[in-house]
Coordinates of C-alpha atoms and ligand atoms in Angstrom, one line a residue:
M1 CA 147.0 30.8 67.8
I2 CA 143.3 31.4 68.4
K3 CA 141.8 28.9 70.8
S4 CA 138.3 27.7 70.0
I5 CA 135.8 26.1 72.3
E6 CA 133.5 24.3 69.8
S7 CA 135.9 23.4 67.0
P8 CA 139.3 24.7 66.2
M9 CA 138.8 27.6 63.7
T10 CA 140.9 30.6 63.0
A11 CA 139.9 34.2 62.2
S12 CA 141.1 33.5 58.6
D13 CA 138.4 30.8 58.1
S14 CA 136.1 31.7 55.3
E15 CA 133.2 31.6 57.7
T16 CA 134.5 34.8 59.3
A17 CA 134.0 36.7 56.1
T18 CA 130.5 35.4 55.8
G19 CA 129.8 36.5 59.4
N20 CA 129.0 33.1 60.8
L21 CA 131.6 33.3 63.5
T22 CA 132.0 35.5 66.5
D23 CA 134.7 35.7 69.2
G24 CA 135.1 36.6 72.9
F25 CA 135.8 40.3 72.0
H26 CA 132.5 40.7 70.1
L27 CA 130.4 38.7 72.5
L28 CA 131.6 40.8 75.4
I29 CA 130.7 44.0 73.5
D30 CA 127.3 42.5 72.5
A31 CA 126.6 41.5 76.1
L32 CA 127.3 45.0 77.4
R33 CA 125.2 46.6 74.6
L34 CA 122.4 44.2 75.1
N35 CA 122.3 45.6 78.7
D36 CA 122.2 49.2 77.6
I37 CA 125.8 50.1 78.2
E38 CA 126.9 52.7 75.7
T39 CA 130.2 54.0 77.2
I40 CA 133.4 52.5 78.4
Y41 CA 136.1 54.3 80.4
N42 CA 139.3 52.7 79.3
V43 CA 143.1 52.6 79.1
P44 CA 144.3 50.4 76.2
G45 CA 147.0 47.7 76.1
I46 CA 147.5 44.0 75.9
P47 CA 145.2 42.1 75.9
I48 CA 142.3 44.6 75.6
T49 CA 143.6 47.1 73.0
D50 CA 141.4 45.5 70.3
L51 CA 138.4 45.3 72.7
G52 CA 138.4 49.1 72.8
R53 CA 138.8 49.4 69.0
F54 CA 136.0 46.8 68.3
A55 CA 133.7 48.5 70.9
Q56 CA 134.3 51.9 69.2
A57 CA 133.7 50.2 65.8
Q58 CA 130.4 48.8 67.1
G59 CA 129.2 52.3 68.0
M60 CA 130.0 52.4 71.7
R61 CA 131.7 55.5 73.2
V62 CA 135.1 54.5 74.4
L63 CA 137.0 57.2 76.3
S64 CA 140.7 56.5 76.7
F65 CA 142.3 58.0 79.8
R66 CA 145.9 58.6 80.7
H67 CA 145.7 56.5 83.9
E68 CA 143.3 53.8 84.9
Q69 CA 142.5 55.3 88.3
H70 CA 140.7 58.2 86.6
A71 CA 139.0 56.0 84.1
G72 CA 137.8 54.1 87.2
Y73 CA 136.6 57.2 89.0
A74 CA 134.8 58.2 85.9
A75 CA 133.0 54.8 85.8
A76 CA 132.1 55.1 89.5
A77 CA 130.6 58.6 89.0
A78 CA 128.8 57.4 85.9
G79 CA 127.3 54.6 88.0
F80 CA 126.0 57.1 90.6
L81 CA 124.6 59.4 87.9
T82 CA 122.9 56.8 85.7
K83 CA 121.9 54.0 88.0
K84 CA 123.6 51.6 85.6
P85 CA 127.0 50.1 86.3
G86 CA 129.8 52.4 85.0
I87 CA 132.3 50.3 83.0
C88 CA 136.1 50.7 83.4
M89 CA 138.4 48.6 81.3
T90 CA 142.1 48.0 82.0
V91 CA 145.0 45.8 81.1
S92 CA 146.4 43.2 83.5
A93 CA 148.3 43.5 86.8
P94 CA 149.5 47.2 87.0
G95 CA 146.5 48.5 85.0
F96 CA 144.2 46.4 87.1
L97 CA 145.7 47.7 90.3
N98 CA 145.5 51.3 89.1
G99 CA 141.8 50.7 88.5
L100 CA 141.2 48.8 91.8
T101 CA 141.3 52.0 93.9
A102 CA 138.3 53.3 92.0
L103 CA 136.5 50.0 92.3
A104 CA 136.9 50.0 96.0
H105 CA 135.8 53.7 96.1
A106 CA 132.6 52.8 94.1
T107 CA 131.9 50.0 96.6
A108 CA 132.5 52.3 99.6
N109 CA 130.1 54.8 98.1
C110 CA 127.5 52.1 97.2
W111 CA 127.7 52.9 93.5
P112 CA 127.4 50.4 90.7
M113 CA 130.5 49.9 88.7
I114 CA 132.2 47.0 86.8
L115 CA 135.9 46.9 86.4
I116 CA 136.8 44.6 83.5
S117 CA 140.5 43.7 83.4
G118 CA 142.4 41.6 80.9
S119 CA 144.5 39.0 82.6
S120 CA 147.2 36.3 81.9
E121 CA 146.4 32.7 81.3
R122 CA 145.6 30.6 84.4
E123 CA 148.0 27.8 83.6
I124 CA 150.9 30.3 83.8
V125 CA 149.6 32.5 86.6
D126 CA 148.6 29.6 88.9
L127 CA 152.1 28.0 88.6
Q128 CA 153.7 31.4 89.0
R129 CA 155.7 30.9 85.9
G130 CA 156.3 34.6 85.4
D131 CA 154.0 35.8 82.6
Y132 CA 153.9 39.3 81.2
E133 CA 152.0 41.3 83.8
E134 CA 151.2 38.2 85.8
M135 CA 148.9 38.5 88.8
D136 CA 146.1 36.5 90.4
Q137 CA 143.8 39.5 90.0
L138 CA 140.6 37.7 91.0
A139 CA 142.0 37.0 94.5
V140 CA 143.3 40.6 94.8
A141 CA 140.0 42.2 93.8
R142 CA 137.7 40.1 95.9
P143 CA 138.1 41.9 99.3
H144 CA 137.7 45.3 97.6
C145 CA 134.4 44.9 95.9
K146 CA 131.0 43.4 96.2
A147 CA 131.6 40.4 93.9
A148 CA 134.4 39.1 91.6
Y149 CA 134.0 36.8 88.6
R150 CA 136.2 35.3 86.0
I151 CA 135.0 34.2 82.5
L152 CA 137.1 31.4 81.1
N153 CA 135.0 30.5 78.1
A154 CA 133.6 32.8 75.5
R155 CA 130.3 30.9 75.7
D156 CA 130.0 32.0 79.3
I157 CA 130.3 35.8 78.6
G158 CA 126.5 36.2 78.7
L159 CA 126.4 34.6 82.2
G160 CA 129.4 36.5 83.5
V161 CA 128.1 39.9 82.4
A162 CA 124.6 39.1 83.8
R163 CA 126.1 38.1 87.1
A164 CA 128.2 41.3 87.2
F165 CA 125.1 43.4 86.5
R166 CA 123.0 41.8 89.1
A167 CA 125.7 42.0 91.8
S168 CA 126.5 45.6 91.1
L169 CA 122.9 46.9 90.9
S170 CA 120.8 44.8 93.3
G171 CA 120.3 45.6 96.9
R172 CA 123.0 47.9 98.0
P173 CA 124.9 48.8 94.8
G174 CA 128.6 48.4 94.6
G175 CA 131.7 47.5 92.5
V176 CA 132.1 44.2 90.7
Y177 CA 135.3 42.8 89.2
L178 CA 135.2 40.9 86.0
D179 CA 138.4 39.0 85.0
I180 CA 138.8 38.3 81.3
P181 CA 141.9 36.2 80.4
G182 CA 143.3 37.3 77.0
A183 CA 143.0 33.9 75.4
M184 CA 139.2 33.9 76.2
L185 CA 138.7 37.0 74.2
G186 CA 140.3 35.4 71.2
Q187 CA 138.1 32.2 71.4
V188 CA 136.0 31.8 68.3
M189 CA 132.5 30.3 68.2
N190 CA 129.5 30.1 66.0
A191 CA 127.8 33.5 65.8
E192 CA 124.2 32.1 66.3
D193 CA 125.2 30.1 69.3
G194 CA 127.1 33.1 70.7
K195 CA 124.0 35.3 70.3
S196 CA 121.8 32.9 72.0
S197 CA 124.2 32.6 74.9
L198 CA 123.8 36.3 75.8
I199 CA 121.5 37.4 78.7
K200 CA 119.4 40.5 78.8
V201 CA 119.2 41.2 82.5
V202 CA 115.5 41.6 83.4
E203 CA 114.9 44.0 86.3
P204 CA 118.5 44.1 87.6
N205 CA 117.5 46.5 90.4
P206 CA 114.2 45.2 91.8
S207 CA 112.3 47.4 94.1
V208 CA 112.3 46.4 97.8
R209 CA 109.1 47.4 99.6
P210 CA 108.9 47.6 103.4
G211 CA 106.2 45.7 105.3
T212 CA 103.1 47.4 106.7
E213 CA 104.3 46.9 110.3
A214 CA 107.6 48.6 109.6
V215 CA 105.8 51.5 107.9
S216 CA 103.4 51.9 110.7
R217 CA 106.2 51.9 113.3
A218 CA 108.1 54.5 111.4
V219 CA 105.0 56.8 111.0
H220 CA 104.3 56.5 114.7
A221 CA 107.9 57.5 115.5
L222 CA 107.7 60.4 113.1
K223 CA 104.4 61.6 114.4
S224 CA 105.7 61.5 118.0
A225 CA 108.6 63.7 117.2
K226 CA 108.7 67.3 118.6
R227 CA 111.8 68.4 116.9
P228 CA 112.3 66.2 113.9
L229 CA 115.1 66.4 111.4
I230 CA 115.5 64.6 108.1
I231 CA 119.0 63.7 106.8
L232 CA 119.2 63.1 103.1
G233 CA 122.1 61.0 101.9
K234 CA 123.6 60.2 98.5
G235 CA 121.6 56.9 98.5
A236 CA 118.5 59.1 98.2
A237 CA 120.1 61.0 95.3
Y238 CA 121.1 57.7 93.6
A239 CA 117.5 56.4 93.9
Q240 CA 116.3 59.0 91.3
C241 CA 112.8 59.4 92.8
D242 CA 113.1 63.2 93.2
E243 CA 109.5 64.1 93.1
T244 CA 108.3 61.4 95.5
L245 CA 111.1 62.5 97.9
R246 CA 110.1 66.1 97.7
E247 CA 106.5 65.2 98.4
L248 CA 107.5 63.2 101.4
V249 CA 109.7 66.0 102.9
E250 CA 107.0 68.6 102.2
T251 CA 104.2 66.5 103.5
L252 CA 106.1 65.8 106.7
G253 CA 107.1 69.4 106.9
F254 CA 110.4 68.5 108.7
P255 CA 113.6 70.5 108.3
Y256 CA 116.2 68.6 106.4
L257 CA 120.0 68.4 106.1
P258 CA 121.4 67.2 102.8
M259 CA 124.7 65.3 102.9
S260 CA 127.1 66.7 100.4
M261 CA 126.0 64.7 97.3
A262 CA 122.4 64.9 98.3
K263 CA 122.5 68.7 98.0
G264 CA 120.0 69.8 95.4
L265 CA 117.7 66.8 95.8
L266 CA 115.5 69.6 97.2
P267 CA 117.1 73.0 96.4
D268 CA 119.5 74.2 99.1
T269 CA 117.4 77.4 99.1
H270 CA 114.2 75.5 100.1
P271 CA 112.5 76.9 103.2
L272 CA 112.9 73.6 105.0
C273 CA 116.7 73.3 104.3
A274 CA 118.6 73.5 107.6
S275 CA 122.1 73.4 106.2
A276 CA 123.0 76.9 107.5
A277 CA 121.7 75.8 111.0
R278 CA 123.4 72.4 111.0
S279 CA 124.8 72.6 114.5
L280 CA 121.5 73.6 116.0
A281 CA 119.5 71.1 114.0
L282 CA 121.8 68.1 115.0
K283 CA 122.1 69.1 118.6
E284 CA 118.5 69.8 119.3
A285 CA 116.6 67.3 117.2
D286 CA 114.7 64.7 119.1
C287 CA 114.0 62.4 116.1
V288 CA 116.4 61.9 113.2
F289 CA 115.1 60.4 110.0
L290 CA 117.9 59.1 107.9
I291 CA 117.0 58.6 104.2
G292 CA 119.8 56.8 102.2
A293 CA 122.5 58.2 104.6
R294 CA 124.8 56.2 106.9
L295 CA 125.6 57.2 110.4
N296 CA 129.3 56.8 109.6
W297 CA 132.2 59.2 110.3
L298 CA 130.7 61.9 108.2
L299 CA 127.9 62.1 110.8
G300 CA 130.2 61.6 113.8
H301 CA 128.7 58.1 114.2
G302 CA 125.6 59.8 115.5
Q303 CA 127.2 60.7 118.9
G304 CA 129.4 63.3 120.6
R305 CA 129.2 67.1 121.0
A306 CA 127.7 67.8 117.6
W307 CA 124.7 65.6 118.5
G308 CA 124.1 67.1 121.9
E309 CA 125.7 65.1 124.7
K310 CA 122.2 64.3 126.2
G311 CA 121.6 61.5 123.7
G312 CA 118.1 60.0 123.8
K313 CA 117.4 60.7 120.1
T314 CA 115.1 58.5 118.2
F315 CA 116.4 57.3 114.9
V316 CA 114.2 56.3 111.9
Q317 CA 116.2 55.0 108.9
I318 CA 115.5 54.1 105.3
D319 CA 118.1 51.9 103.8
V320 CA 118.1 49.1 101.2
E321 CA 120.9 47.3 103.2
P322 CA 119.4 45.6 106.3
T323 CA 122.8 45.3 108.1
E324 CA 123.3 49.1 107.9
I325 CA 120.6 49.4 110.6
D326 CA 122.0 49.7 114.2
S327 CA 125.6 50.0 112.8
N328 CA 126.2 53.0 115.0
Q329 CA 123.1 53.9 117.0
M330 CA 120.0 52.0 117.9
V331 CA 117.4 52.6 115.1
S332 CA 114.0 52.2 116.6
A333 CA 112.1 52.3 113.3
P334 CA 114.0 50.8 110.4
L335 CA 112.5 50.8 107.0
I336 CA 114.3 48.3 104.8
G337 CA 113.7 49.0 101.2
D338 CA 114.6 51.3 98.3
V339 CA 114.0 55.0 98.9
K340 CA 111.2 55.2 96.3
S341 CA 109.2 52.3 97.7
C342 CA 109.7 53.4 101.3
A343 CA 108.7 57.0 100.5
E344 CA 105.6 55.8 98.6
E345 CA 104.5 53.6 101.5
L346 CA 105.0 56.3 104.0
L347 CA 103.0 58.8 101.9
K348 CA 100.1 56.3 101.7
F349 CA 100.2 55.8 105.5
I350 CA 100.7 59.4 106.6
G351 CA 97.6 60.7 105.0
D352 CA 96.5 64.3 104.9
D353 CA 95.8 64.5 108.6
F354 CA 99.5 64.5 109.4
S355 CA 100.2 67.4 111.7
K356 CA 103.3 69.4 110.9
P357 CA 105.9 69.7 113.6
D358 CA 105.8 72.4 116.2
R359 CA 106.1 75.8 114.7
G360 CA 108.6 76.9 117.4
W361 CA 111.1 74.3 116.1
I362 CA 110.7 75.2 112.5
D363 CA 111.0 78.9 113.3
A364 CA 114.1 78.4 115.5
I365 CA 115.9 76.7 112.6
R366 CA 114.7 79.3 110.1
V367 CA 115.9 82.2 112.3
K368 CA 119.3 80.6 112.6
V369 CA 119.5 79.9 108.9
D370 CA 118.6 83.4 108.0
S371 CA 121.1 85.0 110.5
N372 CA 123.9 82.7 109.5
I373 CA 123.3 83.4 105.8
A374 CA 123.2 87.2 106.5
R375 CA 126.4 86.9 108.5
M376 CA 128.2 85.1 105.7
A377 CA 127.0 87.4 102.9
P378 CA 129.6 90.2 103.2
R379 CA 132.5 87.7 103.5
L380 CA 131.4 86.2 100.1
R381 CA 131.6 89.7 98.6
N382 CA 135.0 90.7 100.0
N383 CA 137.7 92.1 97.8
N384 CA 140.7 91.2 99.9
S385 CA 144.0 91.0 98.2
P386 CA 145.3 88.3 98.0
M387 CA 141.9 86.7 97.3
D388 CA 140.5 84.3 99.9
Y389 CA 138.4 81.2 99.6
H390 CA 135.2 83.0 100.5
A391 CA 135.6 85.7 97.8
A392 CA 136.3 83.1 95.2
L393 CA 133.5 80.8 96.3
G394 CA 131.1 83.8 96.4
V395 CA 131.6 84.0 92.7
I396 CA 131.1 80.3 92.2
K397 CA 127.9 80.4 94.2
D398 CA 126.5 83.0 91.9
V399 CA 127.6 81.1 88.8
I400 CA 125.8 77.9 89.9
S401 CA 122.6 79.7 90.9
E402 CA 122.5 81.2 87.4
N403 CA 123.4 77.8 85.8
P404 CA 121.6 75.3 88.0
D405 CA 122.1 72.5 85.4
A406 CA 125.8 72.7 85.6
V407 CA 127.4 69.8 87.5
L408 CA 129.8 70.9 90.3
V409 CA 132.7 68.6 90.9
N410 CA 134.6 69.4 94.1
E411 CA 137.7 68.1 95.9
G412 CA 140.5 69.5 98.2
A413 CA 140.4 70.2 101.9
N414 CA 139.5 73.9 102.4
A415 CA 138.6 74.0 98.8
L416 CA 136.1 71.2 99.5
D417 CA 134.7 72.1 102.9
L418 CA 134.1 75.7 102.1
A419 CA 132.6 75.1 98.7
R420 CA 130.3 72.5 100.1
S421 CA 128.9 74.9 102.7
I422 CA 128.9 78.1 100.5
V423 CA 127.8 76.9 97.1
D424 CA 124.1 76.1 96.9
I425 CA 123.0 73.3 94.6
H426 CA 119.6 73.6 93.1
K427 CA 118.9 70.4 91.3
P428 CA 119.4 66.7 92.1
R429 CA 122.7 64.9 91.3
K430 CA 124.5 68.1 90.4
R431 CA 127.3 67.7 92.9
L432 CA 130.0 65.1 92.8
D433 CA 132.8 65.0 95.3
V434 CA 135.3 63.0 97.3
G435 CA 132.6 60.7 98.7
T436 CA 132.7 58.4 101.7
W437 CA 136.5 58.0 101.8
G438 CA 137.4 61.7 101.2
I439 CA 139.6 60.7 98.3
M440 CA 141.8 63.2 96.5
G441 CA 142.0 62.4 92.8
I442 CA 138.4 62.0 91.8
G443 CA 138.3 65.4 90.1
M444 CA 139.0 64.9 86.4
G445 CA 137.4 61.4 86.1
S446 CA 134.2 62.6 87.8
A447 CA 134.2 65.8 85.7
M448 CA 134.5 63.7 82.5
A449 CA 131.8 61.3 83.5
A450 CA 129.5 64.1 84.5
S451 CA 130.0 65.8 81.1
V452 CA 129.7 62.6 79.0
E453 CA 126.7 61.2 80.9
T454 CA 124.7 64.4 81.2
G455 CA 125.9 66.5 78.3
N456 CA 125.9 69.5 80.7
Q457 CA 128.5 72.1 81.5
V458 CA 130.8 70.9 84.3
L459 CA 132.5 73.2 86.9
A460 CA 135.3 71.5 88.8
I461 CA 136.4 73.4 92.0
E462 CA 139.8 71.9 92.9
G463 CA 142.3 72.4 95.6
D464 CA 145.8 72.7 94.0
S465 CA 146.9 69.5 95.7
A466 CA 143.6 67.7 94.8
F467 CA 144.0 68.7 91.1
G468 CA 147.5 67.3 91.0
F469 CA 146.3 63.8 91.6
S470 CA 144.5 63.7 88.2
G471 CA 146.0 66.7 86.4
M472 CA 147.3 64.9 83.4
E473 CA 143.8 64.1 82.4
V474 CA 143.4 67.7 81.1
E475 CA 144.8 66.2 77.9
T476 CA 141.9 63.7 77.9
I477 CA 139.5 66.5 78.4
C478 CA 141.0 68.5 75.5
R479 CA 141.1 65.4 73.3
Y480 CA 137.4 64.8 73.7
G481 CA 136.6 68.6 73.7
L482 CA 134.5 68.4 76.8
P483 CA 132.8 71.4 78.3
I484 CA 134.6 71.3 81.6
C485 CA 135.8 74.4 83.4
I486 CA 138.3 73.6 86.2
V487 CA 139.0 76.3 88.8
I488 CA 142.0 75.6 90.9
L489 CA 141.9 77.4 94.2
N490 CA 145.6 77.7 94.3
N491 CA 147.0 78.4 97.8
N492 CA 150.4 76.9 96.9
G493 CA 149.9 73.7 98.9
I494 CA 148.1 71.2 101.0
Y495 CA 145.8 73.1 103.4
R496 CA 148.1 76.1 103.3
G497 CA 151.0 77.3 101.2
D498 CA 153.0 79.0 104.0
G499 CA 154.2 75.8 105.7
E500 CA 157.7 75.7 107.1
N501 CA 160.3 72.9 107.3
W502 CA 160.4 72.4 111.1
S503 CA 164.0 71.2 110.9
G504 CA 165.0 74.6 109.6
G505 CA 166.6 72.8 106.6
D506 CA 166.4 73.7 102.9
D507 CA 163.7 71.3 101.7
P508 CA 160.3 72.8 101.4
A509 CA 157.6 72.0 104.0
T510 CA 155.9 68.7 103.5
T511 CA 152.7 70.5 102.6
S512 CA 154.1 73.2 100.3
F513 CA 154.3 73.3 96.5
V514 CA 156.2 75.4 94.0
P515 CA 154.8 78.9 94.8
D516 CA 152.8 80.6 92.1
S517 CA 152.6 77.6 89.8
R518 CA 151.1 78.4 86.5
Y519 CA 148.6 75.5 86.2
E520 CA 146.6 77.3 83.4
M521 CA 149.5 76.5 81.0
M522 CA 148.8 72.8 81.4
M523 CA 145.4 73.3 79.7
R524 CA 146.9 75.6 77.0
A525 CA 149.5 72.9 76.3
F526 CA 146.8 70.7 74.9
G527 CA 144.7 73.3 73.1
G528 CA 142.3 74.4 75.8
D529 CA 141.9 77.8 77.4
G530 CA 143.9 78.8 80.5
F531 CA 143.4 81.9 82.7
Y532 CA 145.3 83.3 85.6
V533 CA 143.1 85.3 88.0
T534 CA 143.8 87.1 91.2
N535 CA 140.5 88.7 92.1
P536 CA 136.8 87.9 92.1
G537 CA 136.0 90.1 89.1
E538 CA 138.6 88.3 86.9
L539 CA 137.4 84.9 88.2
R540 CA 133.8 85.7 87.2
E541 CA 134.9 86.9 83.8
A542 CA 137.0 83.8 83.1
V543 CA 134.2 81.4 84.2
N544 CA 131.7 83.3 82.0
K545 CA 134.0 82.8 79.0
A546 CA 134.3 79.1 79.7
F547 CA 130.5 78.7 80.1
I548 CA 129.8 80.6 76.8
S549 CA 132.5 78.8 74.8
R550 CA 132.0 75.4 76.4
R551 CA 135.7 74.8 75.7
P552 CA 138.0 72.9 78.1
T553 CA 139.2 75.6 80.4
L554 CA 141.5 75.8 83.4
I555 CA 141.4 78.8 85.7
N556 CA 144.3 79.3 88.1
A557 CA 142.7 81.3 90.9
V558 CA 145.4 82.6 93.2
I559 CA 144.4 82.3 96.8
D560 CA 146.1 83.7 99.9
P561 CA 148.6 80.9 101.0
A562 CA 147.6 81.7 104.6
A563 CA 143.9 81.5 104.1
G564 CA 143.4 77.7 104.7
R565 CA 143.1 75.6 107.8
E566 CA 145.0 72.4 108.5
S567 CA 142.8 69.5 107.1
G568 CA 139.9 71.9 106.4
N569 CA 136.9 71.0 108.6
I570 CA 138.3 67.7 109.9
G571 CA 141.4 68.8 111.7
N572 CA 140.0 67.1 114.8
L573 CA 140.8 63.8 113.1
N574 CA 144.5 64.4 113.2
P575 CA 146.0 62.1 115.8
S576 CA 149.0 64.3 116.8
S577 CA 147.3 67.5 118.0
V578 CA 148.4 67.2 121.7
V579 CA 152.2 66.7 121.5
A580 CA 152.9 68.6 118.2
P581 CA 152.4 72.1 119.7
M582 CA 154.6 71.3 122.7
R583 CA 157.5 70.1 120.5
Y584 CA 157.2 72.4 117.6
P585 CA 156.1 76.0 118.4
Q586 CA 155.3 76.5 114.7
A587 CA 152.5 73.8 114.8
G588 CA 149.8 76.2 116.1
K589 CA 149.8 78.3 113.0
Q590 CA 148.4 75.7 110.6
S591 CA 145.2 75.2 112.4
Q592 CA 144.2 78.9 112.2
Q593 CA 142.3 80.4 109.4
S594 CA 142.8 84.0 108.5
Ligands
ADP1 P1 126.0 60.0 102.6 O1 127.5 59.9 102.5 O2 125.4 60.9 101.6 O3 125.6 60.1 104.0 P2 126.1 57.1 102.4 O4 126.9 56.7 101.2 O5 126.8 57.1 103.7 O6 125.5 58.6 102.1 O7 124.8 56.2 102.5 C1 124.1 55.8 101.4 C2 123.2 54.7 101.9 O8 122.1 54.6 101.0 C3 123.9 53.4 102.0 O9 123.7 52.8 103.2 C4 123.1 52.5 100.9 O10 122.9 51.2 101.3 C5 121.8 53.3 100.8 N1 121.2 53.2 99.5 C6 121.8 53.2 98.2 N2 120.8 53.2 97.3 C7 119.6 53.1 97.9 C8 118.3 53.0 97.4 N3 118.0 53.1 96.2 N4 117.3 52.9 98.4 C9 117.6 52.9 99.7 N5 118.9 53.0 100.2 C10 119.9 53.1 99.3
TZD2 N1 145.6 61.0 99.3 C1 144.4 60.6 99.0 C2 144.1 59.7 97.9 N2 143.3 61.1 99.6 C3 143.5 62.0 100.6 N3 142.4 62.5 101.2 C4 144.8 62.5 101.0 C5 145.8 61.9 100.3 C6 145.1 63.5 102.1 N4 144.5 64.8 101.7 C7 143.3 65.3 102.2 O1 142.5 64.7 102.9 S1 143.0 66.8 101.5 C8 144.5 66.8 100.7 C9 145.2 65.7 100.9 C10 146.5 65.4 100.3 C11 144.8 68.0 99.8 C12 144.4 69.3 100.4 O2 145.0 70.4 99.7 P1 144.3 71.1 98.5 O3 143.1 71.9 99.2 O4 145.2 72.0 97.9 O5 143.6 70.1 97.6 P2 143.3 73.2 100.2 O6 142.3 74.1 99.6 O7 144.7 73.7 100.1 O8 142.9 72.8 101.6
MG3 MG1 145.8 74.0 98.4

């Protein structure tokens, strides 16, 4: 029975035919569309199957995935790319839980996303009477996102969606959970009343401008610096104020380090880019200016050997979230605000008389950058057999420099760390990766969102393990015919493919996969193109074909199983490094890279 809120009506009432009625399904769709949402990342099922159908019928793009986690990762990436909340829609309990990882990931990365999940009726759930897919989803979601709301009445859909939008977009962006009990979707109400209950959210992401005193303090700190360094984070990329940011960096004339998803905000080939002299820049800088970047584990919490043991650095930080300041190191000049407003205020204050930093510092970094790039060049052109990461990524570097609008998606351990340092990015928001948590599994969802939201060619560089987390979504990619080229750097395993079972038993090593797996056949199984390549020339040819055809393509690039390092660049985070080599003589091997 359809429950009504105003008067009991059913969908068969004659008014439906004359269009005087609406229901929860249509109000939710109307509320999303009113707020400029055009795409939903979805897995259908009770009670939201028809929500997807109706949304598609109403002209929205509804992409149905094979697993909610990947629909969720797609929504998270869409939020980062578009500055609008990415929408993921799931069924109750298990579907909701599958999507929850992605919601937590969006929140951890400060990206706007709304997870909308169907749920069971309160009167059954709250008495734990055992409903189909019963779960108190609101309570489960709350600790993993910025805000969580439930809409119990169709007439409150406008409010619920507005609150979800504001919570996800304002201040520090993040994930929001919206609980929609199935019966609410079926509630019927007068169409006019329904329409007037909807809310168009005005300025969901208001700018936050720092005060004059804070700006003046920051300018003073920046002017006093002898060896300044800018660190650009993905908050700066998210802010979409690329020209202002470029003007700020160039006016200051400071060298800068981009965090992985801030690569391309200014091109990695810019003369002030210090990426290839990262160690020197971090160690020697006396003033570090963080722009939309946190001093979290990815920056060693701003301490330790990488930062030069001496300490005594001055930190200046732009962040929209006030409590981020002093989270790891004392920040002597905080600028609380959005990157665009802060950059604009700084530019006003700095004026034309700003003297660029000491030439010696800039030159020292430049010399180091040039020598490191020159040292790396032959490795990227090597023709070793079997192929190593450097040779494969040398090809990918060329492809991206010739196709700077392509979006690079990247996950794995060695496949991630080496691609991040080798492959230059030339334009803003053209790199999506594992983010703040270092999650495996973001690959196919991110690639699909990048393709759908930008229309550009996507190149996903995947470790063979990383790919496995979302591999079934190649069917989804084929179904929607997306121009996504996946390159699996296939070294037969996690970190390396030559691991041994230390018991001497028959089971494979915990980090090994079936050797010489033919991943390219997975793509062919669904009508896409698959290639198996063993050297840089073949890899180049296969990527070229994919970029020309814009067809779904999977390239299985065979990599030396002994080429990788345990945990890529973060082996130091493994807790067992002291005892393991004493008890197991084999342990040393994994950490070496050939
Ligand atoms: P990275 O991993 O690239 O270093 P983080 O995710 O650690 O970046 O940091 C991003 C920071 O940017 C967060 O602290 C977040 O609050 C901040 N942020 C996000 N959007 C904006 C914005 N528009 N303006 C200012 N700060 C922002
Ligand atoms: N599970 C999840 C969700 N995230 C993780 N980061 C891990 C497990 C642990 N993990 C890493 O940190 S990297 C990685 C795992 C399983 C895979 C590395 O293997 P790969 O890459 O084949 O993707 P390389 O090139 O072989 O190093
Ligand atoms: Mg691997």
